[in-house]
Short mmCIF file of C-alpha atoms in Angstrom, two decimals:
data_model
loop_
_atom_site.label_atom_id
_atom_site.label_comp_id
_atom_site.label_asym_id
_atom_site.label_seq_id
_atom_site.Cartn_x
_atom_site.Cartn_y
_atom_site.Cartn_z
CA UNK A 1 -43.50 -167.72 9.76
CA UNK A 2 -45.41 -164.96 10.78
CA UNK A 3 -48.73 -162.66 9.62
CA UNK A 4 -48.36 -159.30 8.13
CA UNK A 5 -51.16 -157.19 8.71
CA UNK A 6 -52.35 -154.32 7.91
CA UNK A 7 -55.07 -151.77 9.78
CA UNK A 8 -58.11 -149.64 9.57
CA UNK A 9 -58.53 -146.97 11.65
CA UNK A 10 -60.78 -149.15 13.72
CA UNK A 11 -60.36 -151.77 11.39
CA UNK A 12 -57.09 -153.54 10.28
CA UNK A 13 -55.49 -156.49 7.44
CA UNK A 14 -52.97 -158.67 7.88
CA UNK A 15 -50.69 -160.73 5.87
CA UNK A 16 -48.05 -163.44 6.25
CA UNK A 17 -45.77 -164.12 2.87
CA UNK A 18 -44.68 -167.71 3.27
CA UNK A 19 -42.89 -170.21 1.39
CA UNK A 20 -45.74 -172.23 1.60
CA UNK A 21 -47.43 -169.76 -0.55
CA UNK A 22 -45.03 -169.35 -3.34
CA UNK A 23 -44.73 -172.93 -3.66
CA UNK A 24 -48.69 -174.07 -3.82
CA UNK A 25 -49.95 -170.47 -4.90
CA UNK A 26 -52.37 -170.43 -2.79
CA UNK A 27 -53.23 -167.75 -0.11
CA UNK A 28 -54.81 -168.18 3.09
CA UNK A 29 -57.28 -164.76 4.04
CA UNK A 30 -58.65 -164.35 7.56
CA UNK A 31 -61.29 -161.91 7.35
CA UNK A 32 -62.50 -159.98 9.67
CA UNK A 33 -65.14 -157.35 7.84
CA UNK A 34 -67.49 -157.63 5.65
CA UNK A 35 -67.25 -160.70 3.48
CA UNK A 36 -68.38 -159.06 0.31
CA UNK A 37 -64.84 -156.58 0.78
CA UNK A 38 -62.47 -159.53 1.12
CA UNK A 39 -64.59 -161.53 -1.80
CA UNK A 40 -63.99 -158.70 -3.93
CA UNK A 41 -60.42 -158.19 -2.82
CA UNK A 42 -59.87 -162.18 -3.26
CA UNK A 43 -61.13 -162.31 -6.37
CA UNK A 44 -59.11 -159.38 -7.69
CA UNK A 45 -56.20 -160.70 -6.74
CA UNK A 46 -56.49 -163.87 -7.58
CA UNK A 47 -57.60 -162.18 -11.46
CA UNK A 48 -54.00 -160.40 -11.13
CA UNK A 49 -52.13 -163.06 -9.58
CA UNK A 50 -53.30 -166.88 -10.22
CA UNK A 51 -52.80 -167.26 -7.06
CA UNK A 52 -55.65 -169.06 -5.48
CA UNK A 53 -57.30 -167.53 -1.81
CA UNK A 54 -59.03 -169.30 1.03
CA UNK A 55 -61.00 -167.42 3.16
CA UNK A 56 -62.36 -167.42 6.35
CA UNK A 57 -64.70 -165.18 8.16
CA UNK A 58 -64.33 -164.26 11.69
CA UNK A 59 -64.36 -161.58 14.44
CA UNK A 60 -60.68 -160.14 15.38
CA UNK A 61 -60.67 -161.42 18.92
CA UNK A 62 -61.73 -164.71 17.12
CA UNK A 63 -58.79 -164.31 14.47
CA UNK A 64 -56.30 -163.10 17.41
CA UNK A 65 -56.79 -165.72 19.57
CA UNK A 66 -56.34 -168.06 16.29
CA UNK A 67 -53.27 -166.79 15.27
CA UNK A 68 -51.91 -166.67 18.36
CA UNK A 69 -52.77 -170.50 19.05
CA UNK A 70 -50.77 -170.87 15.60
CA UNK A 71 -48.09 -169.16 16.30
CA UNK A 72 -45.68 -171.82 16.28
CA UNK A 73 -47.37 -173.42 12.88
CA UNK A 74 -48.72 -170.21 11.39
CA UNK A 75 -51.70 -171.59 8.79
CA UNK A 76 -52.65 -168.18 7.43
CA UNK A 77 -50.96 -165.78 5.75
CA UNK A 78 -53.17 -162.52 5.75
CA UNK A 79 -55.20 -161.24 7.85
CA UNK A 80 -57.95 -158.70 6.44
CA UNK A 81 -59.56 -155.76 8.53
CA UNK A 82 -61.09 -156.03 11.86
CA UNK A 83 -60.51 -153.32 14.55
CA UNK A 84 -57.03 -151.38 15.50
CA UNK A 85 -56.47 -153.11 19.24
CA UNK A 86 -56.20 -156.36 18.13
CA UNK A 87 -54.35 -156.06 15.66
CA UNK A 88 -51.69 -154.08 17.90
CA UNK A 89 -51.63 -156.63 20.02
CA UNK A 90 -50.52 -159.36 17.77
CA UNK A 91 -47.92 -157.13 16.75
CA UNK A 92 -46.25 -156.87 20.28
CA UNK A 93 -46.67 -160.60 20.03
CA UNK A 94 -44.53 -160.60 17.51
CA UNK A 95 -47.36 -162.38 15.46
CA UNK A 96 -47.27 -160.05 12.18
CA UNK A 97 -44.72 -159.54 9.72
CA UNK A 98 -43.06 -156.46 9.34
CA UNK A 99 -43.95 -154.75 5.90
CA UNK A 100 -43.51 -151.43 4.38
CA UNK A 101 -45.72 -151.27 1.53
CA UNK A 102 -44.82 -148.62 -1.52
CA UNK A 103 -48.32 -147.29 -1.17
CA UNK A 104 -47.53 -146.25 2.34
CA UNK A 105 -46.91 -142.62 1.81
CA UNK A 106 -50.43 -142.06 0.10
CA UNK A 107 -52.46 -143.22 3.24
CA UNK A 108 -54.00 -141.08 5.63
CA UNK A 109 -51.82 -139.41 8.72
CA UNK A 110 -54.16 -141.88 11.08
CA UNK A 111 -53.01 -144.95 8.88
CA UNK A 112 -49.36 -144.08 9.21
CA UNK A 113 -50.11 -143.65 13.04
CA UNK A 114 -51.30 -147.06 13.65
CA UNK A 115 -47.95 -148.21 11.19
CA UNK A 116 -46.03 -146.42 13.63
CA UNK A 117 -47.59 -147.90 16.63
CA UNK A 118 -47.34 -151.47 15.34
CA UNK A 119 -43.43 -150.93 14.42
CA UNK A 120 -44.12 -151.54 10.69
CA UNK A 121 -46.88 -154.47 11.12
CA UNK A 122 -49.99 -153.04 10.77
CA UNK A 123 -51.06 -150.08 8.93
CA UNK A 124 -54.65 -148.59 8.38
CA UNK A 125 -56.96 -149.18 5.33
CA UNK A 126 -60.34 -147.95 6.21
CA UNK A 127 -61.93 -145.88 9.38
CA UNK A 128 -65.52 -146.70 10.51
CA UNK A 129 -67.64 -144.64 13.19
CA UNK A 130 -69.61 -146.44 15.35
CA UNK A 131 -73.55 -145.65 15.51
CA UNK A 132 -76.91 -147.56 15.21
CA UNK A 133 -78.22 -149.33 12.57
CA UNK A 134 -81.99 -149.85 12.86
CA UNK A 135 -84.95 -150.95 10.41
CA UNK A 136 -87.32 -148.01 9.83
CA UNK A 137 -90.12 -150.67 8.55
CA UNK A 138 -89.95 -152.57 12.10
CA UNK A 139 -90.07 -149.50 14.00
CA UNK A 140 -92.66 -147.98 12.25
CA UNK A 141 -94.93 -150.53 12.91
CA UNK A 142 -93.77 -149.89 16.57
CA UNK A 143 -94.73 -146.34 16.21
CA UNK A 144 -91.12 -145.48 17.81
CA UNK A 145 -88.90 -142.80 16.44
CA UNK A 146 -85.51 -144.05 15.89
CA UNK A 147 -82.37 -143.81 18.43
CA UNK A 148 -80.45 -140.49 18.22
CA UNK A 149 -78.29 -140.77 20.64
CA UNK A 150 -76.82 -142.96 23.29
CA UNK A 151 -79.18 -142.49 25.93
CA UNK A 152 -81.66 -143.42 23.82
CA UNK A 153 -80.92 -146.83 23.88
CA UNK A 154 -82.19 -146.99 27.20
CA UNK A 155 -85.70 -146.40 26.78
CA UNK A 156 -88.63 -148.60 27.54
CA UNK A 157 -89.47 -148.95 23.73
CA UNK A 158 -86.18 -150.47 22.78
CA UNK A 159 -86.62 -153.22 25.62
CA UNK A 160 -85.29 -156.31 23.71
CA UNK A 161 -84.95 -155.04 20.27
CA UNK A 162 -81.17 -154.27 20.43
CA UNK A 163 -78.26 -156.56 19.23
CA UNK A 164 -74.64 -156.27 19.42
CA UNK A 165 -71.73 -158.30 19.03
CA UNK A 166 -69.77 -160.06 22.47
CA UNK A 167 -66.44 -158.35 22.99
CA UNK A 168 -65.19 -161.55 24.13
CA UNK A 169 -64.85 -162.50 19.92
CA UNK A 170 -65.51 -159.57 18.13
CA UNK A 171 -63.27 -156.18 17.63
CA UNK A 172 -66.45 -154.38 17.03
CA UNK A 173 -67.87 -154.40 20.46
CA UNK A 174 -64.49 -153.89 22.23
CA UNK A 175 -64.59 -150.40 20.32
CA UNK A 176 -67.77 -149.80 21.73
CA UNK A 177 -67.31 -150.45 25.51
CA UNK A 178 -63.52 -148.37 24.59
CA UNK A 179 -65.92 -145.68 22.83
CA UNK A 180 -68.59 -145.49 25.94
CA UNK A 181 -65.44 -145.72 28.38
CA UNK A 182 -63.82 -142.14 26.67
CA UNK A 183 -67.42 -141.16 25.92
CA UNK A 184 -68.40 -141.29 29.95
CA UNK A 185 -65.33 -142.32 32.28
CA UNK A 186 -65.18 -146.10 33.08
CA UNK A 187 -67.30 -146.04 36.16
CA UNK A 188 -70.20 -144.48 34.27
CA UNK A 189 -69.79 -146.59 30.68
CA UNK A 190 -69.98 -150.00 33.11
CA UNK A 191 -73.32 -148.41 34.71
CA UNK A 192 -74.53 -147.68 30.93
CA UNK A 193 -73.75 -151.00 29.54
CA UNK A 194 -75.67 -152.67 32.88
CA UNK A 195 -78.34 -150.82 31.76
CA UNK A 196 -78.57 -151.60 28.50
CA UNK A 197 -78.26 -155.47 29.01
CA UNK A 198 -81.72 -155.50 29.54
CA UNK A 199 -82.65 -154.21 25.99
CA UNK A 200 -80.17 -156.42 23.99
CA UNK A 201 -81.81 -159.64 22.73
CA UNK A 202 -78.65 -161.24 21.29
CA UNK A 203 -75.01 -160.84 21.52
CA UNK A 204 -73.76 -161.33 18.06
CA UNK A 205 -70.22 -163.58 17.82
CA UNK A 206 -69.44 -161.12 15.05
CA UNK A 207 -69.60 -156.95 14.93
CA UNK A 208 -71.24 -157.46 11.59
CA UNK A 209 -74.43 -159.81 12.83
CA UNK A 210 -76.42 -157.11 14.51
CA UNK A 211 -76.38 -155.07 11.51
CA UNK A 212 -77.36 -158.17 9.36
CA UNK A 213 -80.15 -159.22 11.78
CA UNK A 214 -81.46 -155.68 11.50
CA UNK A 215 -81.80 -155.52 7.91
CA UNK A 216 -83.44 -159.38 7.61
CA UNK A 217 -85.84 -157.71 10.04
CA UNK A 218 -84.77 -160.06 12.79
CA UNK A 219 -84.03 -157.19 15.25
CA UNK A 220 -84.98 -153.64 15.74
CA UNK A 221 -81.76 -152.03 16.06
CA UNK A 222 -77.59 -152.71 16.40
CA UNK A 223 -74.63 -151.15 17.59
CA UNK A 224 -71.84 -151.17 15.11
CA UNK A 225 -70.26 -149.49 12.57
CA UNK A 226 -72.12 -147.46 10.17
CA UNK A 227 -70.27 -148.39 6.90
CA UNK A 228 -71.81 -151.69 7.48
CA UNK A 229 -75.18 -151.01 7.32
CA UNK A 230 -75.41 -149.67 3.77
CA UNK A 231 -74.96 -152.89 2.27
CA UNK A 232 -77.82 -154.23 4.71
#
């Protein structure tokens, strides 16, 4: 048995049909973004369907490394956003299903690239830019003016009020060293993120904790990707 999944631009699903599903009609749902989108997508599904979902949240190296420890007893069956590298790399695994769904051809030309890279297991479902989150009550009181860009980051004011997730479990913050690297040449992006240790108070295990921490006021501001901050 193996996972199909399914991408977002810098964000990806996967599935794996099974036997065991059709038998016990039940689904098993690692995901990877935002709870709230794979509660809502659970429960539609299981409105349409019957067919009962458990669901786990984690990061995609979390869900990567999972799958891959599974992959002679596969235990889930889909696996539900999370970045694009990851999800590439369980498909040259051999991890993933191959799928062609019959909604393919209304996706976007950068969905259909990331189907194409994956050889038919992974295809996009949502993009995400990657930018700051910060709480405007918390750094009012601070009397600093939010970050704008960057090199902003590194200023004396923002000394231990940054969080972001550890690439070593989440997707998230592998885009962002990947997104400093093209941004400034590896050399530079390494000298950057040196830099900016300093200023980071916590190194979420998922990309969507900073963003969380920022809006229960727990932090200043995160790296991650903007879609998930209007929620917070």
């Amino acid at each position: 048995m193996k996972l199909l999944n399914a991408l977002t631009a810098l964000s990806m699903l996967g599935v794996a049909a099974t036997p065991t599903m059709a038998l016990e009609g039940s689904l098993n749902v690692y995901c990877s973004v935002q709870v709230e989108w794979c509660e809502a997508a659970a429960n539609e599904f299981e409105k349409a369907t019957g067919v009962k979902v458990n669901m786990s949240q984690k990061g995609s190296g979390e869900v990567l490394a999972q799958i891959s420890a599974e992959a002679e007893n596969p235990k889930g069956d889909v696996w539900f956003g999370g970045t694009g590298d990851p999800h590439l790399i369980a498909a040259a695994g051999g991890l993933t299903a191959v799928y062609e769904s019959p909604n393919l051809a209304n996706l976007h030309e950068w969905a259909h690239q990331q189907f194409g890279a994956a050889g038919g297991r992974s295809v996009g479902v949502y993009s995400g830019a990657v930018g700051f989150g910060f709480n405007t009550e918390l750094l009012a009181d601070k009397g600093v003016e939010p970050p704008m860009c960057w090199a902003d980051l590194l200023k004396p004011e923002f000394a231990g009020e940054i969080q972001m997730a550890n690439p070593n479990s989440s997707g998230t913050a592998y885009v962002v060293i990947a997104t400093l690297v093209q941004l400034m040449g590896e050399e530079e992006a390494f000298k950057y993120l040196a830099a900016l240790h300093s200023s980071i108070n916590t190194y979420q295990r998922s990309g969507t904790g900073p963003i969380k921490a920022v809006g229960r006021g727990e932090t200043s501001v995160s790296i991650s990707f903007v879609h998930d901050a209007v929620r917070s």
